[in-house]
Every structure is written in structure tokens, then in C-alpha cells.
Coordinates of C-alpha atoms and ligand atoms in Angstrom, one line a residue:
X1 CA 10.4 -9.9 -9.0
X2 CA 10.9 -9.6 -5.5
X3 CA 7.5 -9.5 -3.8
X4 CA 8.5 -8.3 -0.7
X5 CA 10.9 -5.5 0.9
X6 CA 13.6 -7.2 2.7
X7 CA 15.5 -6.6 5.9
X8 CA 19.3 -6.6 5.9
X9 CA 19.3 -10.5 6.6
X10 CA 16.9 -10.7 3.3
X11 CA 14.1 -11.7 5.5
X12 CA 10.8 -10.4 3.8
X13 CA 8.8 -7.5 5.4
X14 CA 5.3 -6.6 5.4
X15 CA 5.4 -3.0 6.1
X16 CA 2.6 -1.1 7.8
X17 CA 2.8 2.6 9.2
X18 CA 2.2 6.1 8.4
X19 CA 3.3 8.9 6.4
X20 CA 4.4 12.2 8.0
X21 CA 3.2 15.6 6.9
X22 CA 4.8 17.3 4.3
X23 CA 6.7 19.8 6.3
X24 CA 7.7 17.4 9.5
X25 CA 10.9 16.5 8.8
X26 CA 13.7 18.3 10.6
X27 CA 10.8 19.8 12.8
X28 CA 9.6 18.7 16.2
X29 CA 6.3 17.6 14.6
X30 CA 8.4 14.0 14.0
X31 CA 7.7 13.1 17.6
X32 CA 4.0 13.1 16.9
X33 CA 4.6 10.9 13.8
X34 CA 6.5 8.6 15.8
X35 CA 4.1 8.5 18.5
X36 CA 1.1 8.0 15.8
X37 CA 3.1 4.9 14.6
X38 CA 3.3 3.3 17.4
X39 CA -0.6 3.9 18.2
X40 CA -1.1 2.2 14.8
X41 CA 1.5 -0.8 15.5
X42 CA 3.6 0.2 12.7
X43 CA 6.9 -0.9 11.5
X44 CA 7.1 1.9 9.1
X45 CA 8.0 5.5 8.8
X46 CA 7.6 7.5 5.5
X47 CA 8.9 10.8 5.6
X48 CA 10.1 13.5 2.8
X49 CA 13.6 14.9 2.3
X50 CA 13.5 18.0 0.5
X51 CA 16.0 19.0 -2.5
X52 CA 16.1 22.7 -1.8
X53 CA 17.7 21.7 1.9
X54 CA 20.0 19.0 0.2
X55 CA 21.2 21.6 -2.2
X56 CA 20.8 25.3 -0.4
X57 CA 23.2 26.6 -3.3
X58 CA 23.8 25.5 -6.6
X59 CA 26.3 22.6 -6.2
X60 CA 26.6 23.0 -2.3
X61 CA 25.2 19.8 -0.8
X62 CA 24.0 19.6 2.9
X63 CA 22.7 16.3 3.9
X64 CA 22.1 17.2 7.9
X65 CA 18.3 16.4 7.6
X66 CA 18.7 13.2 6.0
X67 CA 21.0 12.1 8.7
X68 CA 18.9 13.2 11.3
X69 CA 15.9 11.5 9.9
X70 CA 17.4 8.2 9.4
X71 CA 18.6 8.4 13.1
X72 CA 15.2 9.2 14.4
X73 CA 13.7 6.2 12.7
X74 CA 16.5 3.8 13.7
X75 CA 16.3 4.9 17.6
X76 CA 12.5 4.4 17.3
X77 CA 13.0 1.1 16.1
X78 CA 11.3 1.8 12.5
X79 CA 12.0 1.1 9.1
X80 CA 12.1 4.4 6.8
X81 CA 11.1 5.0 3.6
X82 CA 12.7 8.1 2.4
X83 CA 10.5 10.3 0.1
X84 CA 12.5 12.6 -2.8
X85 CA 10.5 15.8 -2.9
X86 CA 12.2 17.3 -6.0
X87 CA 11.3 18.5 -9.3
X88 CA 7.7 16.9 -8.7
X89 CA 5.7 17.2 -5.4
X90 CA 1.9 16.9 -6.6
X91 CA 2.8 18.2 -10.0
X92 CA 4.5 21.1 -8.6
X93 CA 7.9 22.1 -8.1
X94 CA 7.7 23.5 -4.4
X95 CA 10.7 21.7 -3.3
X96 CA 13.0 22.8 -6.0
X97 CA 16.0 24.9 -4.9
X98 CA 15.8 28.8 -5.3
X99 CA 18.4 28.7 -8.0
X100 CA 16.1 26.3 -9.9
X101 CA 12.9 28.6 -9.4
X102 CA 14.4 31.8 -10.2
X103 CA 15.6 30.5 -13.6
X104 CA 12.7 29.5 -15.7
X105 CA 14.6 30.1 -19.0
X106 CA 17.0 27.3 -17.9
X107 CA 14.7 25.0 -15.8
X108 CA 11.6 25.1 -17.7
X109 CA 7.9 25.2 -16.7
X110 CA 5.4 23.2 -19.0
X111 CA 3.1 25.4 -21.1
X112 CA -0.6 25.0 -21.8
X113 CA -1.7 25.0 -25.5
X114 CA -2.1 29.0 -25.4
X115 CA 1.5 29.3 -24.4
X116 CA 0.8 30.2 -20.7
X117 CA 3.0 28.2 -18.2
X118 CA 1.5 26.0 -15.8
X119 CA 3.2 25.4 -12.3
X120 CA 4.7 22.1 -13.2
X121 CA 8.3 21.5 -14.6
X122 CA 8.5 20.3 -17.9
X123 CA 9.5 16.7 -18.4
X124 CA 11.4 17.5 -21.6
X125 CA 13.8 19.9 -20.0
X126 CA 17.2 17.8 -19.5
X127 CA 18.4 20.6 -17.7
X128 CA 16.3 20.2 -14.6
X129 CA 16.4 16.8 -14.9
X130 CA 20.2 16.6 -14.5
X131 CA 20.3 19.0 -11.7
X132 CA 17.9 16.7 -9.7
X133 CA 19.6 13.8 -10.7
X134 CA 22.9 15.4 -9.2
X135 CA 21.4 16.2 -5.9
X136 CA 19.6 12.5 -6.0
X137 CA 23.0 10.9 -6.3
X138 CA 24.1 13.1 -3.2
X139 CA 21.2 11.7 -1.3
X140 CA 21.9 8.2 -2.3
X141 CA 25.6 8.6 -1.1
X142 CA 24.3 9.8 2.0
X143 CA 21.7 7.0 2.8
X144 CA 24.9 4.3 1.7
X145 CA 27.2 6.2 3.9
X146 CA 24.8 6.5 7.0
X147 CA 22.7 3.5 6.5
X148 CA 24.4 0.4 4.5
X149 CA 25.4 -1.3 7.7
X150 CA 22.0 -1.0 9.4
X151 CA 19.4 -1.2 6.7
X152 CA 16.8 1.2 8.2
X153 CA 16.2 2.7 5.0
X154 CA 14.4 0.4 2.9
X155 CA 13.3 2.1 0.0
X156 CA 13.3 5.6 -1.5
X157 CA 10.0 7.2 -3.5
X158 CA 11.3 9.1 -6.5
X159 CA 9.5 12.2 -6.6
X160 CA 6.1 12.5 -5.3
X161 CA 2.9 12.1 -7.2
X162 CA 4.6 13.2 -10.4
X163 CA 3.0 14.2 -13.7
X164 CA 1.4 17.7 -15.1
X165 CA -1.3 19.7 -13.1
X166 CA -3.6 21.8 -15.4
X167 CA -2.5 20.3 -18.7
X168 CA -2.4 17.1 -20.5
X169 CA 0.7 17.4 -22.0
X170 CA 3.7 20.1 -22.4
X171 CA 2.7 22.3 -25.5
X172 CA 6.2 24.1 -25.7
X173 CA 8.1 24.1 -28.7
X174 CA 10.9 21.7 -27.4
X175 CA 7.9 19.3 -26.1
X176 CA 6.1 19.7 -29.5
X177 CA 9.2 18.5 -31.5
X178 CA 9.1 15.2 -29.2
X179 CA 5.4 14.8 -29.9
X180 CA 5.9 14.9 -33.7
X181 CA 8.5 12.1 -33.2
X182 CA 7.4 8.5 -33.6
X183 CA 6.3 6.4 -30.5
X184 CA 9.3 4.6 -29.2
X185 CA 9.9 0.8 -30.3
X186 CA 9.9 0.1 -26.3
X187 CA 6.2 0.8 -26.8
X188 CA 5.6 -2.0 -29.3
X189 CA 2.6 -3.7 -28.5
X190 CA 1.5 -1.8 -25.9
X191 CA -2.2 -0.4 -26.0
X192 CA -4.7 1.3 -23.9
X193 CA -8.0 0.0 -23.7
X194 CA -10.8 2.6 -25.0
X195 CA -8.5 4.8 -26.8
X196 CA -10.1 4.6 -29.9
X197 CA -6.7 4.5 -31.7
X198 CA -6.5 4.2 -35.5
X199 CA -3.1 2.2 -35.6
X200 CA -2.8 3.9 -39.1
X201 CA 0.6 5.1 -38.1
X202 CA 3.2 5.2 -35.3
X203 CA 2.2 8.6 -34.0
X204 CA 1.1 9.2 -30.4
X205 CA -2.2 9.9 -31.7
X206 CA -2.4 6.9 -34.2
X207 CA -1.3 4.5 -31.4
X208 CA -3.1 6.0 -28.3
X209 CA -6.1 8.0 -29.9
X210 CA -7.9 9.9 -27.4
X211 CA -5.3 9.1 -24.5
X212 CA -2.3 10.1 -26.7
X213 CA -1.1 13.1 -24.6
X214 CA -1.5 11.5 -21.5
X215 CA 0.5 8.5 -22.7
X216 CA 3.3 10.9 -24.3
X217 CA 3.6 12.5 -21.0
X218 CA 3.7 9.5 -19.4
X219 CA 6.7 8.4 -21.5
X220 CA 8.6 11.2 -20.9
X221 CA 7.9 11.7 -17.1
X222 CA 8.8 8.0 -16.5
X223 CA 12.2 8.3 -18.6
X224 CA 12.8 11.6 -16.5
X225 CA 12.1 9.8 -13.5
X226 CA 14.0 6.7 -14.4
X227 CA 17.4 8.6 -15.5
X228 CA 17.3 9.9 -11.8
X229 CA 16.6 6.7 -10.3
X230 CA 19.1 4.8 -12.3
X231 CA 22.0 7.2 -11.4
X232 CA 20.7 6.7 -7.7
X233 CA 20.8 2.9 -8.0
X234 CA 24.6 3.2 -9.4
X235 CA 25.5 4.6 -6.0
X236 CA 23.3 2.5 -3.7
X237 CA 21.1 0.0 -5.0
X238 CA 17.9 -0.2 -2.7
X239 CA 14.3 -0.6 -3.9
X240 CA 12.7 2.4 -5.7
X241 CA 9.2 3.3 -6.3
X242 CA 7.0 6.2 -7.9
X243 CA 3.6 7.0 -6.4
X244 CA 0.6 8.1 -8.4
X245 CA -2.1 10.3 -8.1
X246 CA -5.2 8.6 -9.0
X247 CA -8.5 10.9 -9.5
X248 CA -11.3 8.5 -9.7
X249 CA -11.5 5.5 -12.0
X250 CA -11.6 6.3 -15.8
X251 CA -11.0 10.0 -15.3
X252 CA -8.7 12.3 -17.0
X253 CA -5.1 12.8 -16.8
X254 CA -4.4 16.4 -16.5
X255 CA -7.9 17.3 -14.8
X256 CA -8.8 14.6 -11.8
X257 CA -5.1 13.7 -11.7
X258 CA -1.6 14.9 -12.7
X259 CA -1.1 13.8 -16.4
X260 CA 2.0 11.4 -16.9
X261 CA 2.2 9.9 -13.6
X262 CA 1.5 6.2 -13.2
X263 CA -1.9 6.1 -13.3
X264 CA -4.0 2.9 -14.3
X265 CA -4.4 3.8 -18.0
X266 CA -0.6 4.3 -18.8
X267 CA 1.0 1.6 -16.1
X268 CA 2.2 -0.5 -19.1
X269 CA 4.1 2.6 -20.5
X270 CA 5.5 3.3 -17.4
X271 CA 6.8 -0.6 -17.0
X272 CA 8.7 -0.2 -20.2
X273 CA 9.9 3.4 -19.7
X274 CA 11.1 3.0 -16.2
X275 CA 13.1 -0.2 -15.8
X276 CA 15.0 1.4 -12.6
X277 CA 11.7 1.8 -10.7
X278 CA 10.5 -1.4 -8.7
X279 CA 7.1 -0.5 -7.8
X280 CA 4.2 1.6 -9.3
X281 CA 2.4 2.4 -6.4
X282 CA -1.2 4.0 -5.9
X283 CA -2.0 6.5 -3.4
X284 CA -5.7 5.5 -2.9
X285 CA -7.5 8.0 -0.8
X286 CA -10.9 7.1 -2.0
X287 CA -13.2 5.2 0.8
X288 CA -15.7 3.9 -1.7
X289 CA -15.2 0.0 -1.9
X290 CA -15.7 -0.4 -5.6
X291 CA -13.2 2.4 -6.2
X292 CA -10.7 1.2 -3.8
X293 CA -10.8 -2.4 -5.2
X294 CA -10.4 -1.0 -8.7
X295 CA -7.2 0.6 -7.7
X296 CA -6.1 -2.6 -5.7
X297 CA -6.8 -4.5 -8.6
X298 CA -5.0 -2.6 -11.3
X299 CA -1.8 -2.2 -9.3
X300 CA -1.4 -5.8 -8.1
X301 CA 0.2 -7.3 -11.1
X302 CA 2.5 -10.0 -12.1
X303 CA 5.2 -7.3 -12.5
X304 CA 4.1 -5.2 -9.6
X305 CA 3.4 -6.0 -6.0
X306 CA 0.9 -4.0 -4.2
X307 CA 2.1 -1.3 -1.9
X308 CA 0.1 1.6 -1.0
X309 CA 2.2 4.5 0.4
X310 CA -0.7 6.9 1.1
X311 CA -4.2 6.2 1.9
X312 CA -7.2 7.9 4.2
X313 CA -7.1 7.0 8.2
X314 CA -10.7 8.2 9.1
X315 CA -13.8 5.8 9.7
X316 CA -15.4 2.7 8.8
X317 CA -14.4 2.9 5.2
X318 CA -10.6 3.0 6.3
X319 CA -10.8 0.6 8.8
X320 CA -12.3 -2.1 6.4
X321 CA -10.1 -1.1 3.3
X322 CA -6.7 -1.9 5.3
X323 CA -8.2 -5.4 5.6
X324 CA -9.1 -5.3 1.9
X325 CA -5.6 -4.3 0.9
X326 CA -4.0 -6.8 3.2
X327 CA -5.8 -9.9 2.8
X328 CA -8.0 -9.6 -0.6
X329 CA -5.2 -8.1 -2.6
X330 CA -2.1 -9.5 -0.3
X331 CA -0.4 -5.8 -0.4
X332 CA 3.2 -5.8 0.6
X333 CA 2.8 -2.6 2.4
X334 CA 0.0 0.0 3.4
X335 CA 0.4 3.2 4.7
X336 CA -1.8 6.1 5.7
X337 CA -1.1 9.8 5.2
X338 CA -0.7 12.6 7.7
X339 CA 0.4 10.7 10.7
X340 CA 0.3 13.6 13.1
X341 CA -3.4 14.2 12.4
X342 CA -4.4 11.1 13.8
X343 CA -3.7 12.4 17.2
X344 CA -6.0 14.6 19.3
X345 CA -4.5 17.7 21.3
X346 CA -3.7 15.3 24.3
X347 CA -1.6 13.3 21.9
X348 CA -4.1 10.3 22.0
X349 CA -5.5 8.5 19.2
X350 CA -8.7 10.1 17.8
X351 CA -11.8 8.4 18.2
X352 CA -12.6 8.2 14.6
X353 CA -9.2 6.6 13.7
X354 CA -9.3 3.9 16.4
X355 CA -11.0 1.1 14.2
X356 CA -8.2 1.9 11.4
X357 CA -5.5 1.5 14.1
X358 CA -7.2 -1.7 15.2
X359 CA -7.3 -2.9 11.5
X360 CA -3.5 -2.0 11.4
X361 CA -3.0 -3.9 14.6
X362 CA -4.5 -7.1 13.2
X363 CA -2.4 -7.0 10.1
X364 CA 0.6 -6.5 12.1
X365 CA -0.3 -9.5 14.4
X366 CA -0.8 -11.8 11.9
X367 CA 2.0 -10.3 9.4
X368 CA 4.1 -13.7 9.7
X369 CA 1.6 -15.6 8.3
X370 CA 0.6 -12.9 5.6
X371 CA 4.1 -13.1 4.4
X372 CA 4.4 -17.1 4.5
X373 CA 1.1 -17.7 2.7
X374 CA 1.1 -14.9 0.1
X375 CA -0.2 -16.0 -3.1
X376 CA -1.3 -19.8 -1.8
X377 CA -4.9 -18.8 -1.5
X378 CA -4.9 -19.5 2.2
X379 CA -5.8 -15.9 3.3
X380 CA -9.3 -15.1 3.7
X381 CA -10.5 -11.4 4.2
X382 CA -13.4 -11.1 6.5
X383 CA -15.3 -7.7 5.5
X384 CA -18.5 -6.8 7.0
X385 CA -19.7 -4.6 4.1
X386 CA -22.9 -2.7 4.6
X387 CA -25.9 -4.5 5.2
X388 CA -24.1 -7.7 6.1
X389 CA -24.9 -10.0 9.0
X390 CA -22.6 -12.8 8.1
X391 CA -20.2 -13.7 5.3
X392 CA -19.7 -17.1 3.8
X393 CA -16.0 -18.6 3.3
X394 CA -16.3 -21.6 1.3
X395 CA -13.4 -24.0 1.3
X396 CA -13.0 -27.3 -0.3
X397 CA -13.6 -29.1 3.0
X398 CA -15.3 -26.5 5.3
X399 CA -18.0 -23.8 5.1
X400 CA -17.0 -21.2 7.3
X401 CA -19.7 -18.6 8.4
X402 CA -18.2 -15.4 9.9
X403 CA -21.1 -14.1 12.0
X404 CA -21.1 -10.1 12.7
X405 CA -22.4 -8.1 15.8
X406 CA -23.1 -11.2 17.6
X407 CA -22.8 -9.3 21.1
X408 CA -25.8 -7.2 19.9
X409 CA -27.9 -10.3 20.3
X410 CA -27.4 -10.2 24.1
X411 CA -30.0 -8.0 25.7
X412 CA -27.9 -6.3 27.9
X413 CA -25.1 -5.1 25.5
X414 CA -25.6 -1.5 24.7
X415 CA -22.1 -1.1 23.0
X416 CA -22.0 0.2 19.6
X417 CA -20.0 -2.5 17.7
X418 CA -17.3 -1.5 15.0
X419 CA -18.0 -3.0 11.6
X420 CA -16.8 -6.6 11.4
X421 CA -13.6 -7.3 10.1
X422 CA -10.8 -9.6 10.1
X423 CA -8.2 -12.3 8.2
X424 CA -8.5 -16.0 8.3
X425 CA -5.2 -18.1 7.3
X426 CA -5.4 -21.8 6.8
X427 CA -2.3 -23.4 7.8
X428 CA -2.9 -26.8 7.9
X429 CA -5.7 -29.3 6.8
X430 CA -7.4 -28.6 10.3
X431 CA -5.6 -25.5 11.3
X432 CA -6.7 -21.7 11.0
X433 CA -5.4 -18.7 12.7
X434 CA -7.9 -16.0 13.3
X435 CA -7.5 -12.2 13.6
X436 CA -10.5 -9.7 14.0
X437 CA -12.7 -7.4 15.3
X438 CA -16.5 -8.2 16.3
X439 CA -16.1 -11.6 14.1
X440 CA -17.1 -15.1 15.4
X441 CA -16.6 -18.1 13.1
X442 CA -18.5 -21.2 13.0
X443 CA -17.1 -24.2 10.9
X444 CA -19.0 -26.7 9.0
X445 CA -17.3 -29.6 7.4
X446 CA -18.7 -30.1 4.0
X447 CA -19.6 -33.7 2.4
X448 CA -17.5 -35.1 -0.1
X449 CA -18.9 -35.3 -3.4
X450 CA -19.2 -38.9 -3.3
X451 CA -20.6 -39.0 0.1
X452 CA -23.9 -41.0 0.0
X453 CA -25.3 -39.2 3.2
X454 CA -24.0 -35.5 3.1
X455 CA -27.0 -34.6 5.1
X456 CA -25.6 -36.6 7.8
X457 CA -22.4 -35.0 7.7
X458 CA -23.8 -31.6 7.7
X459 CA -26.3 -32.1 10.6
X460 CA -24.5 -34.6 12.8
X461 CA -23.1 -33.3 16.2
X462 CA -19.9 -33.9 14.9
X463 CA -20.3 -30.9 12.6
X464 CA -20.4 -27.8 15.0
X465 CA -18.0 -25.7 16.2
X466 CA -17.5 -27.7 19.4
X467 CA -15.3 -29.9 17.2
X468 CA -12.2 -28.2 17.8
X469 CA -9.0 -29.8 19.7
X470 CA -7.4 -26.5 21.0
X471 CA -8.4 -22.8 20.8
X472 CA -5.5 -20.5 21.9
X473 CA -4.9 -16.8 22.2
X474 CA -1.4 -15.8 21.3
X475 CA 1.0 -14.1 19.6
X476 CA 4.1 -14.5 17.2
X477 CA 7.7 -14.0 18.2
X478 CA 9.5 -14.0 14.7
X479 CA 7.8 -17.2 13.1
X480 CA 7.2 -18.8 16.3
X481 CA 3.4 -19.0 17.9
X482 CA 3.6 -18.3 21.5
X483 CA 0.3 -19.1 23.5
X484 CA -1.0 -16.4 25.8
X485 CA -4.2 -17.9 26.9
X486 CA -6.2 -20.9 26.1
X487 CA -9.9 -20.8 25.7
X488 CA -12.4 -23.3 26.6
X489 CA -15.9 -23.5 28.0
X490 CA -17.8 -20.5 27.6
X491 CA -15.1 -18.9 25.7
X492 CA -15.4 -21.3 22.9
X493 CA -19.0 -22.9 23.2
X494 CA -20.8 -20.3 21.6
X495 CA -18.4 -19.0 19.0
X496 CA -14.9 -18.6 18.0
X497 CA -14.8 -15.3 18.1
X498 CA -11.9 -12.3 17.7
X499 CA -12.9 -8.7 19.3
X500 CA -10.0 -6.6 19.9
X501 CA -7.2 -7.6 16.9
X502 CA -6.3 -10.5 18.8
X503 CA -4.8 -13.4 17.4
X504 CA -6.5 -17.0 18.0
X505 CA -5.3 -20.4 16.7
X506 CA -8.1 -22.8 16.3
X507 CA -7.2 -26.5 15.7
X508 CA -10.5 -28.3 14.4
X509 CA -10.9 -32.3 15.2
X510 CA -9.6 -34.0 12.1
X511 CA -12.3 -36.7 12.5
X512 CA -15.2 -34.1 11.7
X513 CA -17.2 -34.8 8.6
X514 CA -15.1 -35.7 5.5
X515 CA -12.0 -36.1 6.9
X516 CA -12.8 -39.1 8.6
X517 CA -15.9 -41.4 9.5
X518 CA -16.2 -41.8 13.2
X519 CA -19.1 -43.9 13.0
Ligands
DGJ601 C1 -1.2 13.4 -1.9 C2 0.4 13.8 -1.4 O1 1.4 12.8 -2.0 C3 0.8 14.0 -0.2 O2 1.9 14.3 0.0 C4 -0.3 15.1 0.4 O3 -0.1 16.3 0.0 C5 -1.5 14.5 0.5 N1 -2.1 14.4 -0.9 C6 -2.5 15.6 1.0 O4 -3.8 15.0 1.3

């Protein structure tokens, strides 16, 4: 599996950016969308295209707004992810063409157990799938024609937070017939934890117990989307993903979130049912740390890199969670939803969004290292969760303490400090890069396990933060480190700090402690 999205030359890309509001495509709002992404130092615009615009009349296709959108992103120097708002937008058919909306006899809605329709298209209806698929193929033809030589469009999201709202499955006669068939052989060996399944037979109930209805819907929803994606890939083969509405951990499909979307519980089913889909992605709106990490852990798998197409942007939790996703869970992309709302009426970043924008800046600034050291264990998140004054980063050779709120100890300093956060990357035995805000590090070399006088090494004059060779502020141009400012004296004697999202390269003295005795 490829981990990262790639540019035209095949270089891996870490994506950061914002998603526009739902109705911004083709409107003047898009200017604000782009402006907001710049404020976030992003490289990615996520924006929808609409089935009903692409196919204003049955069988008549108009790609004007798709082409405009691609040009807008390209002129702004951004990559683009196109969101295909079609059969399913958050479980609803808002974006289907009128000819689909007015013929529920052909393009069927799902129904509840009492036979009443819910406002979600049935994933068992082949007529809707084929109509969506035809339009999607036109979309992919247009992207190929307009963009194959440029590579502005990096990926397509197929549908949006798909699944059924208001019911756990479709109870129509057609769906019931599907429900009575045995579970497909592709799902042999797939189980859902805590389902209580009897495993007595190969029925959906027998195999997935209390989660049978969600599992069943997931299979059919995933097959529906996979058929659309596969046809699109035949035309133009670029990465395609599906995003998930999540609810809260362990909640129920059809209640807290749409049933049948790629939610945590049914990820294995989706992986089997939708081989044309490259990534299953969580839209993580929950600010709570435990919930956020629950979802990051679930979607970052051997067979699924973590890409977060939507998340919140307000306040401290969002600012910390960006670092969690990028450094702790090594996300290959992070986006917030609702770009235009990050700006105030004058078009400036809102106060309550600024810390999140700085976190995005950190990720951008250090992105070449996040790509290079992905999966090596050399990337260390620094996060001042509630009540923390410092954080320990224990490495084989160094004990590094990240101190927060250090400036508050200076009596004259009255400023309110943001929650400390940053990313530390070890790039050599004695070389580290730090980015952060309200973070100060000190490095102590650790004695080796056979050291006869460990106390000497821990306490000796050699073991403190004065033991660096150089401390540089700078930036990356491609993979190349460019020094902007060399710190020394007061700027190094008290702390090795990062205060505004800058990147600092720290070269430690190799003769410190275990790396070489100096006495
Ligand atoms: C999640 C959806 O995927 C977005 O399109 C948008 O509707 C947001 N919710 C609104 O919070």
C-alpha cells in the first residue's frame, strides 16, 4: 500500500488544508476559502462538485464548474481533493439531479421496518447506482482531460459520509431478499467484536449478532460505492477514498451516525467490499482527547494510512489534536471543515482559531521530516494536555524534558500563553529538529546500562542544555535545510525553545555522557 499521496513526479506529499463549506463551489465564497487555507499555511483545498450540476438533465453532462474549480486551485498553487456529492451526502440525497428526486419508484429510498421511507437512497437500488456511476465516469473524464498533465487533483472522495440516516438498514422487500441471502464468502473470517454472534449459521444475524443490520448495510453500501469508484478508475486512476461519519466511540449506526458507512465497527467489511477504495477516512469532530485518539488508532492500520478529511478548528483541543494526528499517529493528511468560517468579517483569522492555524504551520514547516521519518519511531509529539507542566520524552540515549509555560515564570510576563505543543524529530544520533509553540526542551544524556557511575553522567556539567554544538532557526526548501538565524548566548543558555511555530535544528555535543567519556 502506498502511504502518502504523491505529486506528478511521484514525490510523497503530506497534505494539510481546509475544506470549503458545502455550497461554496462555483460561488464567490471560494475566494475566502483560499484565503483561509493560506492563513493555515495549507497546501490542499478540499471542495465538492455536485451531481445535479454535472447532470442537469438526464444524460446531459456539464462539467463547467468542475473545470473552474480545478483552475481555481491550480492558480492558487494548491492541490485539490474533489468531493463527489452525489447519491449520498451525509446519508441524504440533497445533491441528486431532479430527475432522480422525482422518480422514487425507480430511484428508491430506503424504508424503515414500518415501511415508511427515510430520506436516504437505498444502497440496494441498482438503478440509482448506475445513474451515479455514469455521472461519476463523466467527472473522471473531465478531471483527466483537464488535469492529467498537471496533477492538481490528488484524489477524489466518493460520496460524503455515506450510510443510512434514521434506520440501521433498508427494510424494503428488495433489501429483505438480500438480507436473507448468506453472508458473502469474501467476508469469511471477518468478525465484529462484542457482537454476541452465535456463529451457528452463515446468516447476517448468525455471523454478526447484534450488529448484523449495520454489517449488512455496510457490505451493500461499500459494494455500491466500489462499483462507482471502479468505473471511475477505469477512466482515470487516481486515489479514491470514502469518509466516515463517526458518532462517538461504540455508538450505534443509524442513530449516532449513518448506518453502513465505514465506521470503526465495520472497517474490515469495507476493506473486503471496496477494493477500489484506497483509504477509509474518519471525519473527527470530537474535541475530547480520548475519543480523538480512539478514532486515530482505529483508522491508522497496516492497510490504511490515516487521512482526516474533516475535523474541527476551534480552540485548544483542535490545536492539540492537529499535533496528535500528525506526530503521534503520523497522519498523511489533515483538514478542517468550513474554511470560510475560520475568518472574521474583515477576512482575518478569528482569535479562537489562531492556535490551530499555528499548529498547522508547525506541521507544514516540518513536513519534509514527517515524510522522511514516517514509521521510524523518530517522530515525537509534544502535547501539553490539561494540568501538565512538562512532558518526558525518553529515548535510548537522552532523557528530554519538554517544559511548558516557561515564560510565565518571568515576573514581568503577563501574556496568556497557548497550550504548549510541538513536534521533535530525531534525525541523527545527536541531531534533532524541533517545531513548537510555548515549548522549551532540555536534554540530559542517559547513562549506559553498564555505567559504573551513572550519577556522574547524569549530574556532571557536561549533561545540561549547554551541551550543544549549534542551534539554528531555519526552514526547508524542498528537503534542504536553510539557516535563517543562529541562536547563541541568551537565546540558548536558558532553554532550547520554540515559540511561534518556527523550526529549530539542535546539534548536541557528541561527547556529552554515554556517547564518549571526556574525563
Ligand atoms: C460533515 C459533512 O461531511 C460536511 O459536509 C458538513 O456537512 C459538516 N458535517 C457540517 O458540520
